[in-house]
C-alpha atoms as a printed R data frame, in Angstrom:
    type eleno elety resid chain resno       x      y       z
1   ATOM     1    CA   MET     A     1 -24.761 41.346 -70.387
2   ATOM     2    CA   SER     A     2 -26.165 44.291 -71.924
3   ATOM     3    CA   LYS     A     3 -27.358 46.958 -69.771
4   ATOM     4    CA   ASN     A     4 -30.476 46.483 -71.653
5   ATOM     5    CA   THR     A     5 -31.118 42.799 -70.831
6   ATOM     6    CA   PRO     A     6 -34.306 42.055 -68.639
7   ATOM     7    CA   LYS     A     7 -33.917 40.831 -65.562
8   ATOM     8    CA   ALA     A     8 -36.346 38.154 -63.973
9   ATOM     9    CA   ILE     A     9 -39.365 39.353 -62.798
10  ATOM    10    CA   ARG     A    10 -39.423 39.762 -59.124
11  ATOM    11    CA   GLY     A    11 -40.826 36.721 -57.160
12  ATOM    12    CA   THR     A    12 -39.958 34.464 -60.100
13  ATOM    13    CA   GLN     A    13 -36.989 31.931 -60.272
14  ATOM    14    CA   ASP     A    14 -34.702 30.415 -62.837
15  ATOM    15    CA   ILE     A    15 -33.923 26.725 -61.874
16  ATOM    16    CA   PHE     A    16 -30.970 25.095 -63.143
17  ATOM    17    CA   GLY     A    17 -27.832 22.839 -62.031
18  ATOM    18    CA   ALA     A    18 -28.454 21.153 -58.486
19  ATOM    19    CA   ASP     A    19 -31.631 22.876 -57.967
20  ATOM    20    CA   ALA     A    20 -33.124 21.718 -61.190
21  ATOM    21    CA   GLU     A    21 -32.109 18.450 -60.644
22  ATOM    22    CA   ALA     A    22 -33.854 18.242 -57.041
23  ATOM    23    CA   PHE     A    23 -36.705 19.551 -58.828
24  ATOM    24    CA   ALA     A    24 -37.216 17.118 -61.102
25  ATOM    25    CA   PHE     A    25 -36.761 14.057 -58.316
26  ATOM    26    CA   VAL     A    26 -39.646 15.726 -56.441
27  ATOM    27    CA   VAL     A    27 -41.921 15.431 -59.354
28  ATOM    28    CA   GLU     A    28 -40.496 11.874 -60.721
29  ATOM    29    CA   THR     A    29 -41.148 10.590 -56.926
30  ATOM    30    CA   PHE     A    30 -44.358 11.940 -56.768
31  ATOM    31    CA   GLU     A    31 -45.766 10.703 -60.314
32  ATOM    32    CA   ARG     A    32 -44.260  6.950 -59.017
33  ATOM    33    CA   VAL     A    33 -46.142  7.091 -55.841
34  ATOM    34    CA   ARG     A    34 -49.199  8.362 -57.468
35  ATOM    35    CA   LYS     A    35 -49.086  5.599 -59.571
36  ATOM    36    CA   LEU     A    36 -48.966  3.227 -56.850
37  ATOM    37    CA   TYR     A    37 -52.070  4.538 -55.327
38  ATOM    38    CA   ARG     A    38 -53.445  4.671 -59.014
39  ATOM    39    CA   PHE     A    39 -54.222  8.127 -58.946
40  ATOM    40    CA   ARG     A    40 -54.846  9.098 -62.681
41  ATOM    41    CA   ARG     A    41 -52.478 12.160 -64.199
42  ATOM    42    CA   ALA     A    42 -54.762 15.184 -65.360
43  ATOM    43    CA   GLU     A    43 -53.729 18.322 -66.719
44  ATOM    44    CA   MET     A    44 -55.837 21.577 -66.635
45  ATOM    45    CA   PRO     A    45 -55.479 25.222 -68.223
46  ATOM    46    CA   VAL     A    46 -53.236 27.426 -66.695
47  ATOM    47    CA   PHE     A    47 -55.635 30.015 -66.863
48  ATOM    48    CA   GLU     A    48 -59.487 30.097 -66.179
49  ATOM    49    CA   LYS     A    49 -62.259 32.566 -66.106
50  ATOM    50    CA   THR     A    50 -61.849 34.642 -62.825
51  ATOM    51    CA   GLU     A    51 -65.462 33.095 -61.861
52  ATOM    52    CA   VAL     A    52 -64.112 29.510 -61.265
53  ATOM    53    CA   PHE     A    53 -61.619 30.822 -58.509
54  ATOM    54    CA   SER     A    54 -63.902 33.942 -57.203
55  ATOM    55    CA   ARG     A    55 -67.014 31.271 -56.159
56  ATOM    56    CA   ALA     A    56 -64.935 28.127 -55.317
57  ATOM    57    CA   ILE     A    57 -62.325 30.101 -53.263
58  ATOM    58    CA   GLY     A    58 -64.266 32.542 -52.036
59  ATOM    59    CA   GLU     A    59 -64.624 36.666 -52.839
60  ATOM    60    CA   THR     A    60 -63.878 37.595 -49.250
61  ATOM    61    CA   THR     A    61 -60.684 35.409 -49.209
62  ATOM    62    CA   ASP     A    62 -56.943 37.285 -49.650
63  ATOM    63    CA   VAL     A    63 -56.334 34.709 -52.843
64  ATOM    64    CA   VAL     A    64 -59.381 36.556 -54.412
65  ATOM    65    CA   SER     A    65 -59.347 40.161 -53.146
66  ATOM    66    CA   LYS     A    66 -55.750 40.920 -53.046
67  ATOM    67    CA   GLU     A    67 -53.454 37.582 -54.569
68  ATOM    68    CA   MET     A    68 -54.567 36.794 -57.851
69  ATOM    69    CA   TYR     A    69 -53.069 37.690 -61.285
70  ATOM    70    CA   SER     A    70 -56.797 38.692 -63.391
71  ATOM    71    CA   PHE     A    71 -56.961 40.332 -66.717
72  ATOM    72    CA   ASN     A    72 -59.449 41.061 -69.470
73  ATOM    73    CA   ASP     A    73 -58.547 39.407 -72.827
74  ATOM    74    CA   ARG     A    74 -59.553 40.831 -76.054
75  ATOM    75    CA   GLY     A    75 -62.865 39.466 -75.552
76  ATOM    76    CA   ASP     A    76 -63.352 41.709 -72.553
77  ATOM    77    CA   THR     A    77 -63.703 38.050 -70.453
78  ATOM    78    CA   SER     A    78 -61.910 38.152 -67.304
79  ATOM    79    CA   LEU     A    79 -59.446 35.605 -66.655
80  ATOM    80    CA   THR     A    80 -57.263 34.581 -64.208
81  ATOM    81    CA   LEU     A    81 -54.074 32.865 -63.694
82  ATOM    82    CA   ARG     A    82 -54.578 29.799 -61.502
83  ATOM    83    CA   PRO     A    83 -53.426 30.831 -57.799
84  ATOM    84    CA   GLU     A    84 -54.404 26.966 -57.029
85  ATOM    85    CA   PHE     A    85 -55.857 23.532 -58.357
86  ATOM    86    CA   THR     A    86 -58.668 22.521 -56.658
87  ATOM    87    CA   ALA     A    87 -61.219 25.109 -58.384
88  ATOM    88    CA   GLY     A    88 -59.914 24.176 -61.663
89  ATOM    89    CA   ILE     A    89 -60.019 20.337 -61.280
90  ATOM    90    CA   ALA     A    90 -63.650 20.892 -60.142
91  ATOM    91    CA   ARG     A    91 -64.644 22.810 -62.931
92  ATOM    92    CA   ALA     A    92 -63.209 19.866 -65.430
93  ATOM    93    CA   TYR     A    93 -64.697 17.502 -63.084
94  ATOM    94    CA   LEU     A    94 -68.418 19.060 -63.808
95  ATOM    95    CA   THR     A    95 -67.969 20.580 -67.248
96  ATOM    96    CA   ASN     A    96 -66.249 17.462 -69.007
97  ATOM    97    CA   GLY     A    97 -68.584 15.053 -67.445
98  ATOM    98    CA   TRP     A    98 -65.961 12.684 -65.216
99  ATOM    99    CA   GLN     A    99 -68.719 12.355 -62.923
100 ATOM   100    CA   GLN     A   100 -69.020  8.944 -64.540
101 ATOM   101    CA   HIS     A   101 -65.648  7.804 -63.553
102 ATOM   102    CA   ALA     A   102 -66.711  8.610 -59.436
103 ATOM   103    CA   PRO     A   103 -64.947  8.071 -57.425
104 ATOM   104    CA   LEU     A   104 -62.130  9.903 -59.554
105 ATOM   105    CA   LYS     A   105 -58.549  9.968 -58.296
106 ATOM   106    CA   LEU     A   106 -56.742 12.591 -59.795
107 ATOM   107    CA   ALA     A   107 -52.731 14.172 -59.761
108 ATOM   108    CA   THR     A   108 -51.592 16.975 -61.176
109 ATOM   109    CA   HIS     A   109 -48.290 19.281 -61.013
110 ATOM   110    CA   GLY     A   110 -47.657 22.854 -62.416
111 ATOM   111    CA   PRO     A   111 -46.960 26.392 -62.036
112 ATOM   112    CA   LEU     A   112 -49.505 28.447 -59.496
113 ATOM   113    CA   PHE     A   113 -49.370 32.090 -59.563
114 ATOM   114    CA   ARG     A   114 -50.165 34.795 -56.520
115 ATOM   115    CA   TYR     A   115 -49.213 38.568 -56.488
116 ATOM   116    CA   GLU     A   116 -47.654 38.105 -52.715
117 ATOM   117    CA   ARG     A   117 -44.870 39.947 -51.257
118 ATOM   118    CA   PRO     A   118 -41.887 38.318 -52.331
119 ATOM   119    CA   GLN     A   119 -39.832 36.962 -49.624
120 ATOM   120    CA   LYS     A   120 -37.475 33.327 -48.824
121 ATOM   121    CA   GLY     A   121 -39.540 30.241 -50.053
122 ATOM   122    CA   ARG     A   122 -42.367 32.399 -51.492
123 ATOM   123    CA   TYR     A   123 -42.601 33.192 -55.062
124 ATOM   124    CA   ARG     A   124 -45.431 34.837 -57.093
125 ATOM   125    CA   GLN     A   125 -44.832 32.147 -59.663
126 ATOM   126    CA   PHE     A   126 -44.835 28.965 -57.567
127 ATOM   127    CA   HIS     A   127 -44.933 24.908 -58.121
128 ATOM   128    CA   GLN     A   128 -47.150 22.557 -56.417
129 ATOM   129    CA   ILE     A   129 -48.119 18.707 -56.969
130 ATOM   130    CA   ASP     A   130 -51.468 17.913 -55.912
131 ATOM   131    CA   ALA     A   131 -53.877 15.043 -55.441
132 ATOM   132    CA   GLU     A   132 -57.657 15.292 -55.309
133 ATOM   133    CA   ILE     A   133 -60.422 12.783 -54.707
134 ATOM   134    CA   LEU     A   134 -63.546 13.629 -56.416
135 ATOM   135    CA   GLY     A   135 -66.806 12.250 -56.279
136 ATOM   136    CA   ALA     A   136 -66.775 10.326 -52.484
137 ATOM   137    CA   GLY     A   137 -67.962 11.012 -49.561
138 ATOM   138    CA   GLU     A   138 -66.286  8.550 -46.907
139 ATOM   139    CA   PRO     A   139 -63.549  9.359 -44.660
140 ATOM   140    CA   GLN     A   140 -61.739  6.831 -45.636
141 ATOM   141    CA   ALA     A   141 -60.692  9.252 -48.927
142 ATOM   142    CA   ASP     A   142 -59.368 11.439 -46.485
143 ATOM   143    CA   VAL     A   143 -57.094  8.501 -44.767
144 ATOM   144    CA   GLU     A   144 -56.366  7.265 -48.387
145 ATOM   145    CA   LEU     A   145 -54.804 10.836 -49.277
146 ATOM   146    CA   LEU     A   146 -53.058 10.905 -45.951
147 ATOM   147    CA   ALA     A   147 -51.418  7.721 -46.395
148 ATOM   148    CA   MET     A   148 -50.019  8.628 -50.231
149 ATOM   149    CA   ALA     A   149 -48.602 11.888 -48.336
150 ATOM   150    CA   ASP     A   150 -46.843 10.288 -45.724
151 ATOM   151    CA   GLN     A   151 -45.160  7.450 -48.402
152 ATOM   152    CA   LEU     A   152 -44.402 10.582 -50.414
153 ATOM   153    CA   LEU     A   153 -42.551 12.192 -47.840
154 ATOM   154    CA   LYS     A   154 -40.542  9.303 -46.794
155 ATOM   155    CA   GLU     A   155 -39.699  8.363 -50.285
156 ATOM   156    CA   LEU     A   156 -38.224 12.328 -50.686
157 ATOM   157    CA   GLY     A   157 -36.584 11.193 -47.298
158 ATOM   158    CA   ILE     A   158 -37.927 14.243 -45.322
159 ATOM   159    CA   GLU     A   159 -38.544 13.229 -41.664
160 ATOM   160    CA   GLY     A   160 -39.978 15.067 -38.501
161 ATOM   161    CA   VAL     A   161 -43.182 15.595 -39.765
162 ATOM   162    CA   THR     A   162 -46.176 16.009 -37.557
163 ATOM   163    CA   LEU     A   163 -49.631 15.516 -38.366
164 ATOM   164    CA   HIS     A   164 -52.080 17.783 -37.057
165 ATOM   165    CA   LEU     A   165 -55.937 17.136 -38.069
166 ATOM   166    CA   ASN     A   166 -58.968 19.491 -37.687
167 ATOM   167    CA   THR     A   167 -62.506 19.747 -38.567
168 ATOM   168    CA   LEU     A   168 -65.311 22.045 -39.172
169 ATOM   169    CA   GLY     A   169 -67.759 19.736 -38.551
170 ATOM   170    CA   ASP     A   170 -70.823 18.744 -40.876
171 ATOM   171    CA   ALA     A   171 -73.078 20.759 -42.924
172 ATOM   172    CA   GLN     A   172 -75.645 21.333 -40.022
173 ATOM   173    CA   SER     A   173 -73.251 22.114 -37.174
174 ATOM   174    CA   ARG     A   174 -71.275 24.817 -39.484
175 ATOM   175    CA   ASP     A   175 -74.545 26.749 -40.470
176 ATOM   176    CA   ALA     A   176 -74.977 26.699 -36.115
177 ATOM   177    CA   TRP     A   177 -71.533 27.803 -35.941
178 ATOM   178    CA   ARG     A   178 -71.707 30.421 -38.735
179 ATOM   179    CA   ALA     A   179 -74.660 31.979 -37.217
180 ATOM   180    CA   GLY     A   180 -73.591 32.125 -33.745
181 ATOM   181    CA   LEU     A   181 -70.166 33.686 -35.113
182 ATOM   182    CA   ILE     A   182 -72.420 36.427 -36.994
183 ATOM   183    CA   GLU     A   183 -74.572 37.500 -34.142
184 ATOM   184    CA   TYR     A   184 -71.252 37.700 -31.883
185 ATOM   185    CA   PHE     A   185 -69.404 40.235 -34.458
186 ATOM   186    CA   GLU     A   186 -72.592 41.895 -35.041
187 ATOM   187    CA   ALA     A   187 -72.310 43.559 -31.865
188 ATOM   188    CA   VAL     A   188 -68.854 44.928 -32.286
189 ATOM   189    CA   SER     A   189 -68.992 45.293 -35.857
190 ATOM   190    CA   GLY     A   190 -68.036 48.896 -35.836
191 ATOM   191    CA   GLU     A   191 -64.958 48.432 -34.000
192 ATOM   192    CA   LEU     A   192 -63.378 45.454 -36.293
193 ATOM   193    CA   SER     A   193 -61.183 46.300 -39.087
194 ATOM   194    CA   GLU     A   194 -62.555 47.194 -42.573
195 ATOM   195    CA   ASP     A   195 -61.590 43.431 -44.413
196 ATOM   196    CA   SER     A   196 -63.998 41.967 -41.262
197 ATOM   197    CA   GLN     A   197 -66.738 43.997 -41.742
198 ATOM   198    CA   GLU     A   198 -67.010 43.481 -45.269
199 ATOM   199    CA   ARG     A   199 -66.319 39.683 -44.284
200 ATOM   200    CA   LEU     A   200 -69.251 39.552 -41.664
201 ATOM   201    CA   HIS     A   201 -72.262 38.287 -43.702
202 ATOM   202    CA   LYS     A   202 -70.232 36.918 -46.540
203 ATOM   203    CA   ASN     A   203 -67.778 34.404 -44.564
204 ATOM   204    CA   PRO     A   204 -67.479 35.606 -40.925
205 ATOM   205    CA   LEU     A   205 -64.965 32.253 -40.497
206 ATOM   206    CA   ARG     A   206 -62.627 34.612 -41.997
207 ATOM   207    CA   ILE     A   207 -62.395 36.772 -39.280
208 ATOM   208    CA   LEU     A   208 -61.042 34.053 -37.106
209 ATOM   209    CA   ASP     A   209 -57.764 34.586 -39.162
210 ATOM   210    CA   SER     A   210 -57.138 37.941 -39.019
211 ATOM   211    CA   LYS     A   211 -54.067 39.401 -38.235
212 ATOM   212    CA   ASP     A   212 -55.505 42.943 -37.494
213 ATOM   213    CA   SER     A   213 -55.137 43.761 -33.864
214 ATOM   214    CA   ARG     A   214 -58.640 45.037 -33.947
215 ATOM   215    CA   ASP     A   215 -59.765 42.061 -34.506
216 ATOM   216    CA   LYS     A   216 -57.759 39.815 -32.206
217 ATOM   217    CA   ALA     A   217 -59.252 41.416 -29.519
218 ATOM   218    CA   PHE     A   218 -62.688 39.717 -30.197
219 ATOM   219    CA   VAL     A   219 -61.883 36.488 -31.940
220 ATOM   220    CA   ALA     A   220 -60.001 34.861 -28.480
221 ATOM   221    CA   ASP     A   221 -63.756 35.323 -26.873
222 ATOM   222    CA   ALA     A   222 -65.474 34.120 -30.265
223 ATOM   223    CA   PRO     A   223 -67.975 31.187 -30.248
């Protein structure tokens, strides 16, 4: 190899040999299981207008504010390499008139991109499998996704998995909780981290995830 040969970009990987076979096995198993559950295959662009992700994920999240690969094209339009699948799927669902097929069960897989600090098991270009049910408000849709995921794990030979369920409540209780959080954190806003001060009125629930010691002192007693 020449000394001038460029190396792979940090946070990416070349997959070969046994690793490539294992990678293919995961994808093939996912494809087989999603067909059993009648999830339809979909392909979305690798990049979207930046607003697709900033509006859907939230401008105050770390993904949007710190981790997205964004750039302006020659037409000076801000574009972003997809950091996750759901926002692009929702955009396609709305702009292509896929509502006529609701409830719509979609599945996809492929590379995603986040500018994170590379470490073991975390890459800047990584791969995900994804399943979504759009246009269904019933809890049975969530149950179906969980059942599909459970079968996928079993067919991949992955054991010892424990499921933890959580809920943020319905729209009314979420709004009341959000108002309670804002009132609570406003009283100590001057002692919060800069990130949490910015999130206070935009997305106060994000403060609860803060790793900053200044925030942790108040999070424990939050409503």
